Tab-separated table of C-alpha atoms in Angstrom:
chain	number	residue	atom	x	y	z
A	121	MET	CA	126.545	109.856	166.066
A	122	ALA	CA	128.150	106.798	164.487
A	123	GLU	CA	125.234	106.505	162.062
A	124	ALA	CA	125.584	110.179	161.097
A	125	GLN	CA	129.305	109.757	160.490
A	126	ALA	CA	128.638	106.671	158.342
A	127	GLY	CA	126.179	108.668	156.273
A	128	LEU	CA	128.723	111.443	155.926
A	129	ALA	CA	131.358	108.965	154.717
A	130	ALA	CA	129.070	107.737	151.950
A	131	ARG	CA	128.192	111.290	150.911
A	132	ALA	CA	131.849	112.326	150.865
A	133	ALA	CA	132.637	109.324	148.683
A	134	ALA	CA	129.751	110.241	146.368
A	135	LEU	CA	131.212	113.733	145.977
A	136	ALA	CA	134.614	112.221	145.180
A	137	LEU	CA	132.984	110.130	142.458
A	138	LEU	CA	131.243	113.190	141.010
A	139	THR	CA	134.552	115.045	140.961
A	140	ALA	CA	136.329	112.204	139.161
A	141	ILE	CA	133.558	111.967	136.564
A	142	MET	CA	132.650	115.618	136.000
A	143	GLU	CA	136.040	117.271	136.471
A	144	GLU	CA	138.458	114.543	135.390
A	145	GLY	CA	136.347	112.841	132.698
A	146	GLN	CA	136.550	109.326	134.128
A	147	THR	CA	133.799	106.739	133.824
A	148	MET	CA	132.347	105.208	136.964
A	149	ALA	CA	133.967	101.886	136.058
A	150	GLN	CA	137.386	103.521	135.745
A	151	VAL	CA	137.061	105.220	139.117
A	152	LEU	CA	135.921	102.051	140.869
A	153	ALA	CA	138.699	99.969	139.297
A	154	ALA	CA	141.515	102.397	140.129
A	155	PRO	CA	143.720	100.831	142.838
A	156	ASN	CA	144.382	104.240	144.380
A	157	GLY	CA	141.006	105.751	143.566
A	158	PRO	CA	138.882	107.881	145.910
A	159	LEU	CA	136.943	104.853	147.223
A	160	LYS	CA	139.912	102.622	148.072
A	161	SER	CA	139.505	103.024	151.858
A	162	VAL	CA	135.710	103.363	151.957
A	163	ALA	CA	133.722	100.642	153.739
A	164	PRO	CA	131.739	98.333	151.392
A	165	GLN	CA	128.317	99.553	152.531
A	166	ASP	CA	129.353	103.205	152.164
A	167	ARG	CA	130.932	102.429	148.792
A	168	ALA	CA	127.669	100.979	147.482
A	169	ARG	CA	125.635	103.921	148.779
A	170	ALA	CA	128.126	106.423	147.345
A	171	GLN	CA	127.926	104.833	143.931
A	172	ARG	CA	124.132	104.834	143.990
A	173	LEU	CA	123.974	108.484	145.105
A	174	ALA	CA	126.503	109.696	142.531
A	175	LEU	CA	124.753	107.917	139.677
A	176	GLN	CA	121.374	109.311	140.697
A	177	VAL	CA	122.769	112.856	140.862
A	178	ILE	CA	123.996	112.465	137.274
A	179	ARG	CA	120.662	111.012	136.120
A	180	LEU	CA	118.828	114.039	137.532
A	181	LEU	CA	121.436	116.726	136.856
A	182	GLU	CA	119.421	119.133	134.693
A	183	PRO	CA	116.154	118.960	136.700
A	184	VAL	CA	118.126	119.391	139.941
A	185	ASP	CA	119.933	122.414	138.508
A	186	ARG	CA	116.577	123.897	137.482
A	187	MET	CA	115.371	123.422	141.058
A	188	LEU	CA	118.430	125.247	142.416
A	189	GLU	CA	118.600	128.017	139.811
A	190	PRO	CA	116.058	130.446	141.377
A	191	HIS	CA	118.036	130.417	144.626
A	192	LEU	CA	121.469	131.154	143.127
A	193	ARG	CA	122.530	134.568	141.831
A	194	LYS	CA	125.306	132.885	139.854
A	195	ASN	CA	126.678	129.400	139.529
A	196	PRO	CA	129.077	128.617	142.384
A	197	PRO	CA	132.269	126.580	141.838
A	198	LEU	CA	131.669	123.012	140.702
A	199	ALA	CA	132.688	121.551	144.073
A	200	VAL	CA	129.998	123.640	145.790
A	201	MET	CA	127.441	122.934	143.084
A	202	ASN	CA	127.971	119.189	143.485
A	203	ILE	CA	127.271	119.408	147.242
A	204	LEU	CA	124.028	121.249	146.429
A	205	ARG	CA	123.150	118.709	143.739
A	206	LEU	CA	123.794	115.779	146.036
A	207	ALA	CA	121.654	117.248	148.816
A	208	THR	CA	118.839	118.212	146.435
A	209	THR	CA	118.801	114.697	144.980
A	210	GLU	CA	118.522	113.211	148.464
A	211	LEU	CA	115.706	115.589	149.343
A	212	HIS	CA	113.928	114.614	146.125
A	213	GLU	CA	114.219	110.960	147.125
A	214	GLY	CA	112.563	111.644	150.498
A	215	ALA	CA	115.520	111.849	152.875
A	216	ALA	CA	114.969	113.784	156.116
A	217	PRO	CA	115.619	117.500	155.335
A	218	HIS	CA	117.324	118.252	158.660
A	219	GLY	CA	119.878	115.471	158.226
A	220	VAL	CA	120.512	116.247	154.560
A	221	VAL	CA	121.130	119.974	155.140
A	222	ASN	CA	123.382	119.387	158.135
A	223	ALA	CA	125.393	116.791	156.217
A	224	ALA	CA	125.799	119.140	153.246
A	225	VAL	CA	127.117	121.913	155.487
A	226	GLU	CA	129.484	119.494	157.210
A	227	LEU	CA	130.792	118.299	153.846
A	228	ALA	CA	131.425	121.882	152.784
A	229	ARG	CA	133.455	122.526	155.930
A	230	LYS	CA	135.745	119.570	155.208
A	231	SER	CA	137.431	121.238	152.227
A	232	LYS	CA	139.255	124.542	151.874
A	233	ARG	CA	137.619	124.976	148.466
A	234	THR	CA	134.104	124.841	149.869
A	235	THR	CA	134.361	126.042	153.496
A	236	PRO	CA	133.731	129.721	152.593
A	237	MET	CA	130.421	128.726	150.976
A	238	ALA	CA	129.034	126.575	153.802
A	239	GLY	CA	126.628	129.389	154.706
A	240	LEU	CA	125.404	129.680	151.113
A	241	ILE	CA	124.795	125.927	150.949
A	242	ASN	CA	122.813	126.038	154.175
A	243	ALA	CA	120.709	129.001	153.017
A	244	VAL	CA	119.945	127.605	149.567
A	245	LEU	CA	118.952	124.138	150.770
A	246	ARG	CA	116.620	125.556	153.427
A	247	LYS	CA	114.783	127.506	150.722
A	248	LEU	CA	113.959	124.415	148.663
A	249	PRO	CA	110.268	123.509	148.891
A	250	GLU	CA	109.892	120.287	150.857
A	251	GLY	CA	108.378	117.450	148.843
A	252	ALA	CA	108.168	119.451	145.609
A	253	PRO	CA	108.799	117.425	142.444
A	254	LEU	CA	111.781	118.300	140.291
A	255	PRO	CA	110.844	120.658	137.461
A	256	GLY	CA	110.492	118.816	134.148
A	257	PRO	CA	111.254	117.701	131.596
A	258	ALA	CA	113.583	114.790	132.365
A	259	GLN	CA	117.232	115.205	131.547
A	260	ARG	CA	117.668	115.320	127.783
A	261	LEU	CA	120.222	113.340	125.869
A	262	PRO	CA	123.011	115.378	124.239
A	263	ARG	CA	122.367	116.594	120.714
A	264	TRP	CA	124.870	114.202	119.081
A	265	LEU	CA	122.842	111.275	120.416
A	266	ARG	CA	119.331	112.704	120.615
A	267	GLN	CA	119.155	113.884	117.005
A	268	PRO	CA	119.775	110.498	115.328
A	269	MET	CA	117.503	108.795	117.866
A	270	VAL	CA	114.652	111.216	117.125
A	271	HIS	CA	115.178	110.534	113.425
A	272	ALA	CA	115.060	106.769	114.033
A	273	TYR	CA	112.305	106.484	116.635
A	274	GLY	CA	110.453	109.813	116.878
A	275	ARG	CA	110.313	112.476	119.585
A	276	GLU	CA	107.731	110.718	121.767
A	277	VAL	CA	109.815	107.553	121.999
A	278	VAL	CA	112.984	109.495	122.803
A	279	ALA	CA	111.149	111.454	125.514
A	280	ALA	CA	109.903	108.172	127.001
A	281	ILE	CA	113.456	106.800	126.970
A	282	GLU	CA	114.742	109.933	128.699
A	283	ALA	CA	112.064	109.625	131.385
A	284	LEU	CA	113.094	106.030	132.106
A	285	GLN	CA	116.759	106.958	132.158
A	286	ALA	CA	116.042	109.339	135.051
A	287	LYS	CA	115.258	106.306	137.226
A	288	ALA	CA	117.683	103.781	138.685
A	289	PRO	CA	117.523	100.608	136.572
A	290	PRO	CA	116.155	97.322	137.876
A	291	LEU	CA	118.448	94.368	138.560
A	292	ASP	CA	117.911	91.286	136.403
A	293	ILE	CA	119.439	87.859	136.818
A	294	THR	CA	119.713	84.804	134.587
A	295	PRO	CA	118.693	81.634	136.483
A	296	HIS	CA	120.931	78.562	136.433
A	297	GLY	CA	119.465	76.658	139.367
A	298	ALA	CA	116.514	76.386	141.718
A	299	ASP	CA	117.804	78.423	144.674
A	300	LEU	CA	116.841	81.921	143.551
A	301	PRO	CA	116.197	85.221	145.349
A	302	LYS	CA	112.736	86.773	145.331
A	303	GLY	CA	111.842	88.484	142.094
A	304	GLN	CA	109.439	88.859	139.193
A	305	PRO	CA	109.770	86.355	136.341
A	306	LEU	CA	110.020	88.216	133.028
A	307	PRO	CA	108.417	86.942	129.805
A	308	THR	CA	111.795	86.079	128.285
A	309	GLY	CA	112.988	83.959	131.220
A	310	SER	CA	115.031	86.450	133.232
A	311	LEU	CA	114.204	87.195	136.864
A	312	ARG	CA	113.859	90.825	137.968
A	313	LEU	CA	114.808	91.201	141.635
A	314	SER	CA	112.229	92.762	143.925
A	315	GLU	CA	114.573	94.901	146.013
A	316	PRO	CA	118.184	96.038	145.663
A	317	SER	CA	120.595	94.239	147.965
A	318	GLN	CA	124.192	93.139	148.332
A	319	ILE	CA	124.520	90.666	145.449
A	320	SER	CA	126.861	88.214	147.148
A	321	THR	CA	124.504	87.774	150.119
A	322	LEU	CA	121.429	86.778	148.097
A	323	ALA	CA	120.063	83.249	147.985
A	324	GLY	CA	121.780	81.016	145.448
A	325	PHE	CA	124.658	83.337	144.591
A	326	ALA	CA	127.432	81.378	146.290
A	327	ALA	CA	126.038	78.125	144.856
A	328	GLY	CA	126.150	79.545	141.313
A	329	ALA	CA	122.388	79.348	140.788
A	330	TRP	CA	122.314	82.620	138.805
A	331	TRP	CA	124.285	85.582	137.557
A	332	VAL	CA	123.503	89.260	137.033
A	333	GLN	CA	122.513	90.050	133.433
A	334	ASP	CA	120.080	92.561	131.946
A	335	ALA	CA	117.058	90.899	130.378
A	336	ALA	CA	117.830	92.402	126.962
A	337	ALA	CA	121.457	91.242	126.998
A	338	ALA	CA	120.269	87.762	127.977
A	339	LEU	CA	118.497	87.319	124.611
A	340	ALA	CA	121.654	87.148	122.466
A	341	ALA	CA	122.727	83.662	123.541
A	342	PRO	CA	119.272	82.078	123.045
A	343	LEU	CA	119.162	83.730	119.622
A	344	LEU	CA	122.349	81.864	118.703
A	345	ALA	CA	120.773	78.620	119.999
A	346	ALA	CA	124.044	76.821	120.723
A	347	GLN	CA	123.718	73.059	120.954
A	348	LYS	CA	125.472	70.527	123.165
A	349	GLY	CA	128.839	69.559	121.683
A	350	GLU	CA	128.984	72.426	119.181
A	351	ALA	CA	132.190	74.424	118.876
A	352	VAL	CA	131.147	77.962	119.890
A	353	LEU	CA	133.180	81.161	120.025
A	354	ASP	CA	132.180	84.018	122.335
A	355	LEU	CA	133.985	86.950	120.732
A	356	CYS	CA	134.582	90.061	122.880
A	357	ALA	CA	133.382	87.892	125.763
A	358	ALA	CA	134.020	90.004	128.882
A	359	PRO	CA	132.436	90.507	131.340
A	360	GLY	CA	130.913	87.134	130.530
A	361	GLY	CA	127.168	86.810	131.098
A	362	LYS	CA	126.585	85.545	127.557
A	363	CYS	CA	129.513	83.134	127.876
A	364	LEU	CA	127.901	81.588	130.958
A	365	GLN	CA	124.674	81.124	129.004
A	366	LEU	CA	126.525	79.463	126.143
A	367	ALA	CA	128.461	77.179	128.488
A	368	ALA	CA	125.206	76.167	130.190
A	369	THR	CA	123.986	74.619	126.904
A	370	GLY	CA	126.789	72.058	126.981
A	371	ALA	CA	128.528	73.570	123.982
A	372	ASP	CA	132.328	73.579	123.721
A	373	VAL	CA	132.836	77.302	124.363
A	374	THR	CA	135.893	79.426	123.659
A	375	ALA	CA	135.762	82.907	125.221
A	376	LEU	CA	138.061	85.513	123.677
A	377	ASP	CA	138.614	89.093	124.773
A	378	ILE	CA	141.418	91.637	124.503
A	379	SER	CA	141.215	92.492	128.228
A	380	GLY	CA	142.816	90.071	130.646
A	381	PRO	CA	141.571	91.864	133.794
A	382	ARG	CA	137.975	91.813	132.552
A	383	LEU	CA	138.256	88.088	131.771
A	384	GLU	CA	139.270	87.440	135.375
A	385	ARG	CA	135.694	88.256	136.372
A	386	LEU	CA	134.443	85.688	133.863
A	387	GLN	CA	136.837	83.090	135.276
A	388	GLU	CA	135.483	83.766	138.773
A	389	ASN	CA	131.889	83.328	137.583
A	390	LEU	CA	132.717	80.114	135.732
A	391	ALA	CA	134.198	78.727	138.939
A	392	ARG	CA	131.187	79.868	140.988
A	393	THR	CA	128.637	78.350	138.610
A	394	GLY	CA	130.578	75.173	137.814
A	395	LEU	CA	130.506	75.955	134.090
A	396	VAL	CA	133.410	75.447	131.699
A	397	ALA	CA	134.854	77.576	128.873
A	398	LYS	CA	138.295	77.969	127.344
A	399	ILE	CA	139.510	81.515	127.962
A	400	ILE	CA	141.865	83.304	125.564
A	401	VAL	CA	143.281	86.810	125.983
A	402	ALA	CA	143.920	88.128	122.472
A	403	ASP	CA	143.088	90.827	119.937
A	404	ALA	CA	140.442	89.396	117.629
A	405	LEU	CA	141.831	91.417	114.721
A	406	HIS	CA	145.091	89.443	114.910
A	407	TRP	CA	144.103	86.128	116.502
A	408	GLN	CA	143.473	83.070	114.330
A	409	PRO	CA	141.649	79.927	115.511
A	410	GLU	CA	142.956	76.434	114.897
A	411	ALA	CA	139.618	75.254	113.489
A	412	ALA	CA	136.299	76.691	112.329
A	413	PHE	CA	133.318	77.106	114.652
A	414	ASP	CA	129.712	75.940	114.450
A	415	ALA	CA	128.476	79.175	116.015
A	416	ILE	CA	129.912	82.566	117.023
A	417	LEU	CA	128.509	85.280	119.274
A	418	LEU	CA	130.025	88.691	118.539
A	419	ASP	CA	129.146	91.277	121.202
A	420	ALA	CA	130.991	94.060	119.415
A	421	PRO	CA	132.539	97.151	121.029
A	422	CYS	CA	130.097	100.034	120.633
A	423	SER	CA	128.970	103.400	121.965
A	424	ALA	CA	127.084	101.680	124.841
A	425	THR	CA	124.256	104.180	124.342
A	426	GLY	CA	121.735	101.479	125.214
A	427	THR	CA	123.089	101.284	128.765
A	428	ILE	CA	122.826	104.940	129.795
A	429	ARG	CA	120.379	104.010	132.577
A	430	ARG	CA	123.210	102.046	134.177
A	431	HIS	CA	125.984	104.403	133.080
A	432	PRO	CA	124.419	107.889	133.111
A	433	GLU	CA	127.825	109.542	132.964
A	434	LEU	CA	128.380	108.392	129.355
A	435	PRO	CA	126.572	111.326	127.660
A	436	PHE	CA	128.807	113.740	129.579
A	437	LEU	CA	132.009	111.959	128.558
A	438	LYS	CA	131.335	111.367	124.858
A	439	ASP	CA	130.545	113.599	121.910
A	440	GLY	CA	129.928	111.103	119.108
A	441	SER	CA	133.368	111.579	117.555
A	442	GLU	CA	134.279	107.962	118.348
A	443	LEU	CA	131.426	106.510	116.255
A	444	ALA	CA	133.317	106.343	112.944
A	445	GLU	CA	136.115	104.333	114.527
A	446	LEU	CA	133.666	102.062	116.347
A	447	THR	CA	131.553	101.264	113.287
A	448	ALA	CA	134.700	100.476	111.286
A	449	LEU	CA	135.847	98.127	114.054
A	450	GLN	CA	132.439	96.443	114.172
A	451	ALA	CA	132.545	95.809	110.412
A	452	ALA	CA	136.098	94.441	110.621
A	453	LEU	CA	135.179	92.095	113.457
A	454	LEU	CA	132.092	90.912	111.588
A	455	ASP	CA	134.093	90.122	108.458
A	456	ARG	CA	136.782	88.342	110.435
A	457	ALA	CA	134.336	86.275	112.482
A	458	LEU	CA	132.398	85.182	109.405
A	459	GLY	CA	135.635	83.744	108.043
A	460	TRP	CA	135.861	81.477	111.103
A	461	LEU	CA	132.411	79.932	110.611
A	462	LYS	CA	131.839	76.461	109.176
A	463	PRO	CA	129.459	76.231	106.198
A	464	GLY	CA	125.968	76.294	107.651
A	465	GLY	CA	127.299	77.947	110.812
A	466	ARG	CA	125.520	80.715	112.698
A	467	LEU	CA	126.719	84.105	113.937
A	468	VAL	CA	124.910	86.477	116.273
A	469	TYR	CA	126.051	90.095	116.019
A	470	CYS	CA	124.913	92.373	118.830
A	471	THR	CA	125.647	95.807	120.257
A	472	CYS	CA	124.288	97.588	123.337
A	473	SER	CA	123.631	100.659	121.206
A	474	LEU	CA	120.509	102.633	120.334
A	475	LEU	CA	122.090	104.033	117.170
A	476	PRO	CA	121.018	102.374	113.893
A	477	GLU	CA	124.502	102.839	112.418
A	478	GLU	CA	125.780	100.330	114.989
A	479	GLY	CA	122.908	97.928	114.362
A	480	GLU	CA	120.507	97.992	111.431
A	481	ALA	CA	123.020	99.722	109.139
A	482	GLN	CA	125.700	97.152	109.995
A	483	LEU	CA	123.289	94.365	109.055
A	484	THR	CA	122.500	95.959	105.686
A	485	ALA	CA	126.194	96.475	104.971
A	486	VAL	CA	127.345	92.980	105.930
A	487	LEU	CA	124.643	91.376	103.786
A	488	ALA	CA	125.882	93.464	100.850
A	489	ARG	CA	129.520	92.452	101.456
A	490	HIS	CA	128.852	88.727	101.935
A	491	LYS	CA	126.494	87.213	99.390
A	492	GLY	CA	126.338	83.825	101.123
A	493	LEU	CA	124.526	85.045	104.219
A	494	SER	CA	120.921	84.764	105.308
A	495	VAL	CA	119.085	86.136	108.350
A	496	ILE	CA	117.461	83.762	110.848
A	497	ARG	CA	114.422	85.610	112.185
A	498	PRO	CA	114.078	85.607	115.987
A	499	ASP	CA	111.762	83.017	117.515
A	500	LEU	CA	112.247	83.535	121.243
A	501	ALA	CA	109.854	83.312	124.170
A	502	GLY	CA	108.549	86.630	125.422
A	503	ILE	CA	109.616	88.929	122.596
A	504	GLU	CA	107.044	91.155	120.927
A	505	PRO	CA	106.546	91.105	117.120
A	506	GLY	CA	107.192	94.869	117.008
A	507	TRP	CA	110.715	94.335	118.287
A	508	ILE	CA	111.689	92.496	115.089
A	509	THR	CA	113.020	94.728	112.302
A	510	PRO	CA	111.931	94.240	108.662
A	511	GLU	CA	115.288	92.616	107.863
A	512	GLY	CA	114.941	90.126	110.729
A	513	GLY	CA	117.080	91.748	113.409
A	514	LEU	CA	115.942	92.306	116.976
A	515	ARG	CA	115.791	95.953	118.120
A	516	LEU	CA	115.378	96.399	121.887
A	517	ARG	CA	114.799	99.789	123.531
A	518	PRO	CA	114.649	101.070	127.127
A	519	ASP	CA	110.977	102.018	126.747
A	520	TYR	CA	109.951	98.413	126.061
A	521	TRP	CA	108.459	96.834	129.188
A	522	ALA	CA	108.150	100.355	130.634
A	523	ASP	CA	105.498	99.111	133.079
A	524	LEU	CA	108.013	96.518	134.320
A	525	GLY	CA	110.878	98.989	134.593
A	526	GLY	CA	112.217	98.926	131.029
A	527	MET	CA	115.311	97.213	129.649
A	528	ASP	CA	118.676	98.065	128.134
A	529	GLY	CA	118.866	99.058	124.454
A	530	PHE	CA	120.307	96.411	122.129
A	531	PHE	CA	120.452	95.402	118.515
A	532	MET	CA	121.051	91.756	117.640
A	533	VAL	CA	120.731	89.570	114.585
A	534	CYS	CA	121.438	85.918	113.794
A	535	LEU	CA	123.129	85.195	110.445
A	536	ARG	CA	123.596	81.813	108.717
A	537	LYS	CA	126.586	81.175	106.444
A	538	ASP	CA	125.641	79.160	103.355
């Protein structure tokens, strides 16, 4: 009985997350960070399960709806539909049908909005074919994002990306010591964990032997190739994985970000790993350093379209209207950062975006604006020649390493100031 109630608590929390995202337009990060959010009193293990369930429902939303459609005369209210979606997702993942259906009915009876439809939920779920795969294709990206991606990469590549985005992403870590959890070493030096688990309980975490960081994101710092004793600026540093990499080289690192709360997480990780960086909370568009830097890493604000596997709610919350403002901000930050470089200094510009206007187009434009720049072509362990763009940038996509579980989408380039 206690186990059933625990499972019900996680499912109820998952429904609360779906409501906050799909009805109120919040991101998962916003919901989780809210001090009075729907998960504030949920036990840690139920909180983790709720988050996983809610994210998987969103990843599979269209195929799940296609599975339910033949059994519904009309679409029920969203609160009811989300209970059906949650249960169908669990059934798809192999959960015991009896327990899933009973839990869905119990959830419906807990709310005045859904109690009248508890019978419908029970009837529909019992009609679903046991073990049947979800009807394809995988959930498609919204038109504002899919169209430019098809133009850039072709329909087959976009379809492959969509198929990968329907799966929960792997968990990668960046090693900093010898005491590491079990995992698969990746060609670029990251370690991909074998099984999901509570991060803080894994071997080496408390001792600071590693930190969580997607394998694609972990390439930006090696591309900059900071050296011991160099003055290095990590611009837009939070949440801090790249800063930890830079600090591990022995460079004199300054980490700047506009968000104080997000930098607190970096401070915690610096303390855990024994690494050192100077942290500054400031707006880069108004801040001015006391001296020039040998190297700068600019992880610019962007559409985050390369991280949809991890944040599947993003396509539902955006419509592309923010792109003009973001690309203007990226260009302004690039110009400002280049002014803080010493002659001969290096700057890595990167975005976790799949859109060329936030990557390749920014490179073309900055080279046209600044005549004294040259591109340093990537020479990193484990990267494939096809990942390098004609201009010398590094374009990473989720479908790369598909047999290993894929990676986040990034663009990055290293520039030298003459």
